[in-house]
Amino acid sequence: MQKNLISRSLALVGGALLSSALMAKPPNILVIMSDDVGWQNVSAYSHGVMGYNTPNIDRIAKEGIMFTDHYAQPSSTAGHAAFITGQYPIRSGLTTVGRPGSPLGIQAATPTLADVLKPLGYMNGQFGKNHLGDRNEHLPTVYGFDEFYGNLYQLNTEDTFEQVDYPKDPEFRKKFGTRGVLHCYATSTEDETTDPRFGKMGKQKCEDTGALSSKRMETVDDEFIAASVDFMKRSKKSDKPFFVWLNPSRMHMFTHLRPEHRYLAAKATSEDDLYGSGMVEHDMQVGQLLDDMKKMGVLDNTIIVYTTDNGPEHSAKNHGGTTPFRGEKMTTYEGGVRFPMMVRWPGHIPAGQVKTGIQANMDLFTTLAAAAGDSNVVEEMKTNRKQIIDGVNNIDYWTGKSKESKRDNFLYYHESTLRAVRINQWKVHFETSENYYDQYQKQKFPIMYNLRQDPFESFDSIRDRSDIIQTKQWINEPMQKLLGSHIKSLMDYPPVQKAATFDFSEVIKNMQNQKK
């Protein structure tokens, strides 16, 4: 009997230890970062006003949290950089889109979430658009990812070689064209092979699987999702948690749909609505991914984030998304930077929440690191790598332990210029641009909006402006303190590289200054 009691006691202890070990196992992480998806284009936010619905994306919000005041950046490269580095893009120099073969790209000194998760035992995979540089030294398998399968540029540059007037000389394409869809693995051995345009291969092996032609664009997201699922399966087989960063090509212009999906939204909107049909297809693909994860048995032990990189390119009409906010992609009005964001994590995040606190893509870096087991990443990066992390750890806000977001402000950069600031409900614009193509205009007096009273920044008459700027001057003090602290951090911890710009007047000015 004593022997049986001892055996049972050992079994209970062993079971408790096993249970504790299972509970201590870090969660898998899946971040789905769609491209140019507007606030209105996800029906959890628009409640069907667009005519079509996105039930699979909505499910993530329904079974978790959706955020109303979540910020990215005005453009894709900056939006991707803010998430993966946890920094305002001014620090990494990744403030605007780089051209093929450009030295502008993510640098070795810049921290990444993949670097943080690697020592915690994670297998890291990135699938879909990278957009953080196309030289070999910029590829994801250099900065913490075990595998990368995806493209490197904005969609509308990938198939330009198909244009009738594109130069037919193969040397032109070799010199100026884009790379194809790459499949890369990190290795432990140095490959000295050096491409004259894209540099040394280094500790990775890569295969160019071919150009991202307009025909391939119809189904390339199927490739990215299949690669993601395969990576998850291998991770599970290895008994390691995974971090998958999935960047679908949808909904960046131009929208190329397979014939059977061309009119998915036509009955709800019109036959011209390529964007709407693309969103319905995108939602179907998200649903398939969730189903595959359920079959694998990993769905409920995975933090699933659905978000996007920047606001919609509304100017693109049938190829562009929709937002109720003023502005669009490439502007620092709310329409350019505020967008859908939702998180599902059963057993940790209560379902059906709507959170109105300020949050940014940079905060995903810090919050996901904390969820994985590293809640001290800000200090670690400052001490060990001399890098400032701008993201805040919002894990308590997500899980309901805190009612308030740790972020109460946001700095609105476009490229390398600070255009606006938000503190709590108050937003102040120093320079404004109404749409994708308009030049930024300096304001004689900053324009101020109360985003709780006027989230669409529409109280815009001279009287509206005068009333608020004259009565709310006390906001200048906390704003100056915030900006002073930010500027000091840039002086104490300088950006790792100088940012580029698409503003050619600025390019010429910089060239002239260099000659002096």
XYZ file of C-alpha atoms in Angstrom:
516
model
C 0.000 0.000 0.000
C 2.849 2.331 0.899
C 4.419 1.510 -2.461
C 1.147 2.421 -4.230
C 0.928 5.716 -2.338
C 4.495 6.565 -3.322
C 3.758 5.652 -6.948
C 0.602 7.791 -6.974
C 2.443 10.671 -5.327
C 5.199 10.480 -7.912
C 2.585 10.319 -10.664
C 0.826 13.407 -9.281
C 4.104 15.284 -8.945
C 5.094 14.235 -12.455
C 1.694 15.288 -13.773
C 1.960 18.646 -12.023
C 5.428 19.191 -13.438
C 4.205 18.231 -16.904
C 1.208 20.555 -16.560
C 3.503 23.344 -15.360
C 5.857 22.738 -18.276
C 2.970 22.851 -20.735
C 1.707 26.089 -19.211
C 5.197 27.535 -19.306
C 5.628 26.729 -22.994
C 5.704 30.021 -24.902
C 2.802 30.686 -27.269
C 3.148 30.478 -31.013
C 2.907 33.871 -32.710
C 1.277 34.631 -36.063
C 1.258 38.211 -37.342
C -0.798 38.715 -40.510
C 0.165 42.113 -41.904
C -2.017 42.814 -44.918
C -1.156 45.527 -47.427
C -3.025 48.836 -47.789
C -6.204 47.590 -46.093
C -8.475 50.423 -45.011
C -10.514 50.741 -41.828
C -13.804 50.355 -43.751
C -12.626 47.283 -45.670
C -12.841 44.976 -42.638
C -16.492 44.432 -41.748
C -15.769 44.185 -38.007
C -15.095 47.923 -38.316
C -17.542 48.912 -41.068
C -20.419 46.606 -40.019
C -21.176 45.734 -43.633
C -21.467 49.274 -44.939
C -19.166 48.337 -47.848
C -21.640 45.686 -49.038
C -19.315 42.707 -48.606
C -18.234 41.073 -45.349
C -14.983 39.612 -44.008
C -16.221 36.966 -41.528
C -12.905 35.162 -41.101
C -10.933 38.299 -40.282
C -13.833 39.450 -38.091
C -13.568 36.161 -36.186
C -10.165 37.203 -34.825
C -11.766 40.335 -33.356
C -14.883 38.500 -32.158
C -12.789 35.929 -30.283
C -10.308 38.510 -28.994
C -9.770 42.283 -29.103
C -10.164 44.949 -31.746
C -8.489 48.341 -31.350
C -9.904 51.687 -32.482
C -6.807 53.883 -32.119
C -3.978 51.735 -33.463
C -1.302 53.367 -35.620
C 1.129 52.214 -38.281
C 3.030 54.513 -40.642
C 2.131 56.391 -43.846
C 3.925 53.908 -46.149
C 4.793 50.244 -46.399
C 8.524 50.160 -45.660
C 8.057 52.406 -42.634
C 5.075 50.347 -41.446
C 6.966 47.068 -41.706
C 10.037 48.575 -40.049
C 8.078 49.989 -37.098
C 6.695 46.545 -36.300
C 9.769 44.360 -36.711
C 12.197 46.814 -35.022
C 9.939 48.296 -32.327
C 11.202 51.747 -33.320
C 10.044 54.874 -35.057
C 11.492 54.314 -38.565
C 13.639 57.438 -38.263
C 15.944 55.357 -36.026
C 16.501 52.578 -38.567
C 16.481 54.919 -41.570
C 13.678 52.827 -43.095
C 11.300 55.720 -43.620
C 10.500 55.279 -47.298
C 10.517 52.759 -50.112
C 13.956 51.785 -51.410
C 14.686 51.168 -55.073
C 16.025 47.856 -56.455
C 19.707 47.453 -55.613
C 19.700 50.415 -53.216
C 22.040 50.291 -50.199
C 19.070 51.503 -48.140
C 17.790 48.559 -46.124
C 17.720 47.098 -42.648
C 21.154 47.258 -41.016
C 22.942 44.773 -38.742
C 22.829 47.251 -35.834
C 19.030 47.452 -35.937
C 17.152 45.151 -33.528
C 14.385 42.837 -34.756
C 11.665 40.874 -33.021
C 13.053 37.726 -34.666
C 16.417 38.383 -32.965
C 14.631 38.694 -29.615
C 12.577 35.506 -30.021
C 15.431 33.327 -31.286
C 17.143 32.861 -27.864
C 13.715 32.014 -26.408
C 13.612 28.886 -28.574
C 11.437 30.137 -31.425
C 11.555 29.035 -35.047
C 11.069 32.229 -37.074
C 9.582 32.351 -40.565
C 8.700 35.318 -42.769
C 6.414 34.876 -45.773
C 5.220 37.422 -48.326
C 6.448 40.960 -48.902
C 9.582 42.033 -47.048
C 10.175 45.602 -48.282
C 13.128 46.271 -45.987
C 15.830 46.221 -48.668
C 16.707 43.813 -51.478
C 20.458 43.336 -51.134
C 21.540 39.994 -49.651
C 22.591 41.718 -46.433
C 19.001 42.990 -45.999
C 17.165 39.666 -46.328
C 15.153 38.318 -43.362
C 17.356 35.235 -43.026
C 20.200 37.557 -42.001
C 18.330 39.251 -39.146
C 16.834 36.393 -37.152
C 14.488 34.488 -39.442
C 15.175 30.821 -40.190
C 13.246 30.893 -43.457
C 11.935 33.483 -45.896
C 9.673 32.931 -48.882
C 8.461 36.114 -50.485
C 8.925 39.203 -52.609
C 10.932 42.316 -51.817
C 9.065 45.286 -53.309
C 5.703 47.017 -53.608
C 3.445 45.029 -55.919
C 3.100 47.588 -58.711
C 6.857 47.514 -59.450
C 7.138 43.734 -59.799
C 5.508 43.219 -63.209
C 6.737 46.352 -64.993
C 8.882 44.177 -67.286
C 5.614 43.094 -68.978
C 4.884 46.615 -70.223
C 5.115 47.066 -73.986
C 7.561 49.974 -73.746
C 9.799 48.334 -71.123
C 13.320 48.114 -72.638
C 13.889 44.734 -74.272
C 17.648 44.723 -73.664
C 18.275 41.980 -71.031
C 21.083 44.095 -69.582
C 18.599 46.843 -68.685
C 16.481 44.466 -66.622
C 19.586 42.927 -65.090
C 20.797 46.379 -64.080
C 17.527 48.039 -63.008
C 14.874 45.327 -62.631
C 13.524 43.689 -59.493
C 14.520 40.338 -58.044
C 11.970 37.542 -58.173
C 10.216 35.736 -55.346
C 13.025 34.424 -53.139
C 13.143 31.292 -51.002
C 15.912 31.596 -48.413
C 17.192 29.654 -45.411
C 19.579 30.835 -42.710
C 22.770 28.751 -42.495
C 25.745 28.513 -40.155
C 28.350 28.685 -42.927
C 29.544 31.759 -44.803
C 28.867 31.769 -48.542
C 31.385 34.106 -50.173
C 29.480 34.192 -53.475
C 29.030 37.850 -54.380
C 26.499 39.283 -56.784
C 27.731 42.538 -58.403
C 24.402 44.220 -57.658
C 23.092 42.516 -54.520
C 26.301 41.754 -52.637
C 27.700 38.768 -50.744
C 25.342 35.909 -49.915
C 26.677 35.456 -46.362
C 25.189 32.949 -43.923
C 22.137 32.008 -45.963
C 21.174 30.144 -49.093
C 18.619 31.586 -51.505
C 16.760 30.440 -54.585
C 15.068 32.881 -56.956
C 11.808 31.077 -57.783
C 10.997 33.431 -60.654
C 9.459 36.812 -61.337
C 6.257 37.982 -59.686
C 4.396 38.407 -62.964
C 0.841 39.716 -63.195
C -0.346 36.127 -63.733
C 1.503 34.866 -60.663
C 0.017 37.726 -58.621
C -3.380 36.037 -58.982
C -2.298 33.147 -56.750
C 0.948 34.181 -55.031
C -0.779 34.569 -51.660
C -1.678 30.870 -51.882
C 2.065 30.200 -52.148
C 2.836 32.370 -49.123
C 0.116 30.773 -46.990
C 1.120 27.232 -47.999
C 4.729 28.018 -47.053
C 3.546 29.438 -43.709
C 1.505 26.312 -42.932
C 4.394 24.037 -43.884
C 6.687 26.034 -41.584
C 4.211 25.706 -38.707
C 4.037 21.934 -39.221
C 7.820 21.623 -39.102
C 7.937 23.795 -36.005
C 5.368 21.603 -34.267
C 7.281 18.472 -35.273
C 10.439 20.013 -33.765
C 8.485 20.812 -30.574
C 9.423 24.482 -30.874
C 7.148 27.526 -30.759
C 6.911 29.423 -34.037
C 6.877 33.076 -34.966
C 5.354 33.509 -38.411
C 5.188 36.951 -39.998
C 2.832 36.642 -42.979
C 2.661 39.611 -45.363
C 0.075 38.877 -48.081
C 0.190 40.800 -51.349
C -3.458 41.779 -50.913
C -4.556 44.608 -51.075
C -1.723 46.566 -52.701
C -2.441 47.973 -56.138
C -2.727 46.700 -58.810
C -5.225 43.945 -58.047
C -4.829 40.834 -60.220
C -7.512 38.236 -59.468
C -7.974 34.731 -60.845
C -11.050 34.623 -63.132
C -13.256 32.733 -60.650
C -12.624 35.410 -57.984
C -12.923 38.440 -60.245
C -16.520 39.236 -59.259
C -16.732 38.017 -55.658
C -17.997 41.419 -54.490
C -19.854 42.363 -57.678
C -23.369 41.685 -56.377
C -22.731 43.749 -53.265
C -20.931 46.653 -54.974
C -20.206 46.578 -58.720
C -18.328 44.592 -61.342
C -15.610 47.274 -61.285
C -14.844 46.748 -57.595
C -11.563 44.883 -57.879
C -10.626 45.909 -54.359
C -13.831 44.532 -52.854
C -13.449 41.205 -54.648
C -9.814 41.098 -53.562
C -10.842 41.653 -49.929
C -13.375 38.813 -50.102
C -10.659 36.552 -51.530
C -8.200 37.714 -48.862
C -10.744 36.919 -46.156
C -11.273 33.438 -47.620
C -7.519 32.846 -47.457
C -7.359 33.972 -43.822
C -10.179 31.522 -43.102
C -8.304 28.686 -44.801
C -5.214 29.488 -42.738
C -7.211 29.400 -39.487
C -8.747 26.059 -40.527
C -5.309 24.606 -41.295
C -4.036 25.744 -37.901
C -7.006 24.111 -36.180
C -6.308 20.814 -37.965
C -2.686 21.045 -36.808
C -3.793 21.600 -33.223
C -1.995 24.945 -32.881
C -4.841 27.440 -33.265
C -5.584 27.990 -29.588
C -1.951 28.169 -28.459
C -1.157 30.906 -30.959
C -1.331 34.663 -30.544
C -2.905 35.767 -33.826
C -2.511 39.408 -34.812
C -4.283 40.824 -37.858
C -3.272 44.292 -38.961
C -1.905 46.230 -41.923
C 1.148 48.340 -42.756
C -0.386 51.720 -43.604
C -3.623 53.392 -44.592
C -5.367 52.675 -47.898
C -4.362 54.234 -51.205
C -7.791 55.722 -51.751
C -6.625 57.619 -54.852
C -6.339 54.291 -56.685
C -10.148 54.032 -57.001
C -11.066 50.442 -58.018
C -7.701 49.224 -56.703
C -7.772 51.324 -53.519
C -9.225 50.856 -50.055
C -11.551 53.016 -48.003
C -11.333 54.837 -44.702
C -13.798 57.160 -42.954
C -10.874 59.236 -41.718
C -9.384 62.203 -43.510
C -6.399 61.526 -45.749
C -4.939 58.302 -47.115
C -1.648 56.458 -47.458
C 1.367 58.826 -47.573
C -0.427 61.414 -45.418
C -0.340 61.941 -41.659
C -4.033 62.609 -41.314
C -5.712 59.720 -39.497
C -6.669 58.060 -42.793
C -3.006 57.486 -43.596
C -1.959 55.878 -40.347
C -4.952 54.612 -38.317
C -6.174 51.175 -39.361
C -7.643 47.794 -38.355
C -5.858 45.884 -35.599
C -7.078 42.802 -33.742
C -5.601 40.061 -31.552
C -6.827 36.577 -30.622
C -5.252 34.543 -27.793
C -7.752 32.181 -26.122
C -7.359 31.704 -22.394
C -5.382 34.930 -22.060
C -7.315 37.615 -23.930
C -11.032 37.845 -23.090
C -13.208 37.607 -26.202
C -15.321 40.377 -27.662
C -13.354 43.378 -26.424
C -13.079 46.777 -28.095
C -10.131 48.852 -26.853
C -9.937 52.607 -27.444
C -6.477 53.298 -26.029
C -3.674 54.587 -28.244
C -1.404 51.876 -29.590
C 1.136 51.533 -32.414
C 2.821 48.819 -34.470
C 5.992 49.436 -32.461
C 4.152 48.205 -29.369
C 3.622 44.791 -30.965
C 7.393 44.259 -30.805
C 7.517 44.825 -27.053
C 4.195 43.198 -26.181
C 4.832 40.019 -28.181
C 8.329 39.767 -26.699
C 6.752 39.937 -23.231
C 4.165 37.288 -24.135
C 7.027 35.055 -25.298
C 8.896 35.497 -22.012
C 11.077 38.608 -22.367
C 9.489 41.564 -20.587
C 12.773 43.459 -20.271
C 13.554 43.895 -23.958
C 13.590 47.724 -23.851
C 16.387 47.857 -21.272
C 18.251 44.953 -22.889
C 18.388 46.704 -26.257
C 19.447 49.985 -24.689
C 22.218 48.360 -22.630
C 23.476 45.646 -24.965
C 22.915 47.146 -28.419
C 22.708 50.877 -27.726
C 19.321 50.970 -29.427
C 16.179 52.744 -28.267
C 12.945 50.750 -28.453
C 9.956 53.075 -28.810
C 7.356 50.337 -28.329
C 5.596 49.939 -24.985
C 4.680 46.619 -23.364
C 0.871 46.472 -23.469
C 0.444 42.837 -22.384
C -1.588 43.848 -19.306
C -3.846 46.001 -21.483
C -4.428 43.082 -23.856
C -5.191 40.577 -21.113
C -7.437 42.901 -19.116
C -5.158 43.326 -16.107
C -4.952 47.043 -16.903
C -7.729 49.290 -18.191
C -5.309 51.780 -19.724
C -2.846 51.522 -22.597
C 0.707 52.369 -21.625
C 0.889 54.612 -24.699
C -0.648 58.073 -24.479
C 1.103 59.685 -27.450
C 2.155 59.131 -31.037
C 4.573 60.962 -33.351
C 3.419 61.195 -36.958
C 6.413 61.015 -39.272
C 6.202 61.040 -43.030
C 9.563 59.905 -44.343
C 12.124 61.621 -42.106
C 10.055 64.692 -41.203
C 7.842 64.945 -38.134
C 4.505 66.262 -39.411
C 2.184 65.925 -36.377
C 1.955 64.844 -32.728
C -0.824 63.279 -30.676
C -1.027 63.402 -26.865
C -4.136 61.719 -25.460
C -7.061 63.161 -27.450
C -5.167 66.184 -28.775
C -3.468 66.137 -32.177
C -1.348 68.968 -33.565
C -0.358 69.193 -37.249
C 2.769 71.157 -38.239
C 2.555 70.213 -41.933
C -0.323 68.658 -43.862
C -0.982 66.871 -47.143
C -4.492 65.991 -48.280
C -3.718 62.977 -50.453
C -1.106 60.587 -51.816
C 0.217 63.035 -54.413
C -0.028 66.464 -52.772
C 3.045 68.193 -51.393
C 3.176 68.744 -47.635
C 2.363 72.338 -46.694
C 3.789 74.039 -43.612
C 1.170 75.668 -41.416
C 1.678 79.223 -40.142
C 0.054 78.092 -36.891
C -0.213 74.403 -36.033
C -3.660 72.927 -36.700
C -5.151 71.255 -33.643
C -7.893 68.632 -33.420
C -9.596 66.892 -30.518
C -9.688 63.323 -31.857
C -12.332 62.257 -29.356
C -14.634 65.076 -30.422
C -13.561 65.166 -34.073
C -11.856 61.876 -35.069
C -12.272 62.733 -38.752
C -10.365 66.031 -38.435
C -13.217 67.888 -40.116
C -13.689 70.980 -37.914
C -11.579 72.965 -40.298
C -12.916 76.500 -40.637
C -10.800 79.479 -39.592
C -13.108 79.949 -36.591
C -12.758 76.268 -35.588
C -8.991 76.541 -35.799
C -8.827 79.842 -33.952
C -11.052 78.700 -31.085
C -9.065 75.589 -30.330
C -5.551 76.992 -30.822
C -6.300 80.037 -28.649
C -7.972 78.154 -25.796
C -5.768 75.061 -25.613
C -2.301 76.592 -25.553
C -1.522 74.665 -22.348
C -1.028 71.577 -24.543
C 2.207 73.141 -25.818
C 4.032 72.324 -22.572
C 3.543 68.523 -22.498
C 4.033 68.437 -26.267
C 7.355 70.288 -26.038
C 8.454 67.935 -23.258
C 7.607 64.897 -25.405
C 9.395 66.292 -28.457
C 12.395 67.359 -26.389
C 12.743 63.848 -24.989
C 12.435 62.333 -28.468
C 15.040 64.685 -29.960
C 17.436 63.989 -27.083
C 17.099 60.247 -27.649
C 17.990 60.749 -31.324
C 21.066 62.727 -30.299
C 22.136 60.209 -27.632
C 21.383 57.204 -29.852
C 21.747 58.422 -33.460
C 19.911 56.700 -36.343
C 21.890 53.789 -37.804
C 21.675 55.297 -41.303
C 20.397 58.432 -42.982
C 16.887 58.043 -44.309
C 16.064 58.496 -47.982
C 13.206 60.551 -49.399
C 10.918 60.571 -52.448
C 10.825 64.384 -52.299
C 13.185 65.324 -55.142
C 13.427 68.942 -54.016
C 14.840 67.590 -50.742
C 17.190 65.264 -52.636
C 18.598 68.207 -54.631
C 18.878 70.325 -51.475
C 20.816 67.523 -49.744
C 23.146 67.177 -52.733
C 23.828 70.909 -52.708
C 24.545 70.861 -48.970
C 27.028 68.015 -49.457
C 28.960 70.083 -52.022
C 29.389 73.033 -49.654
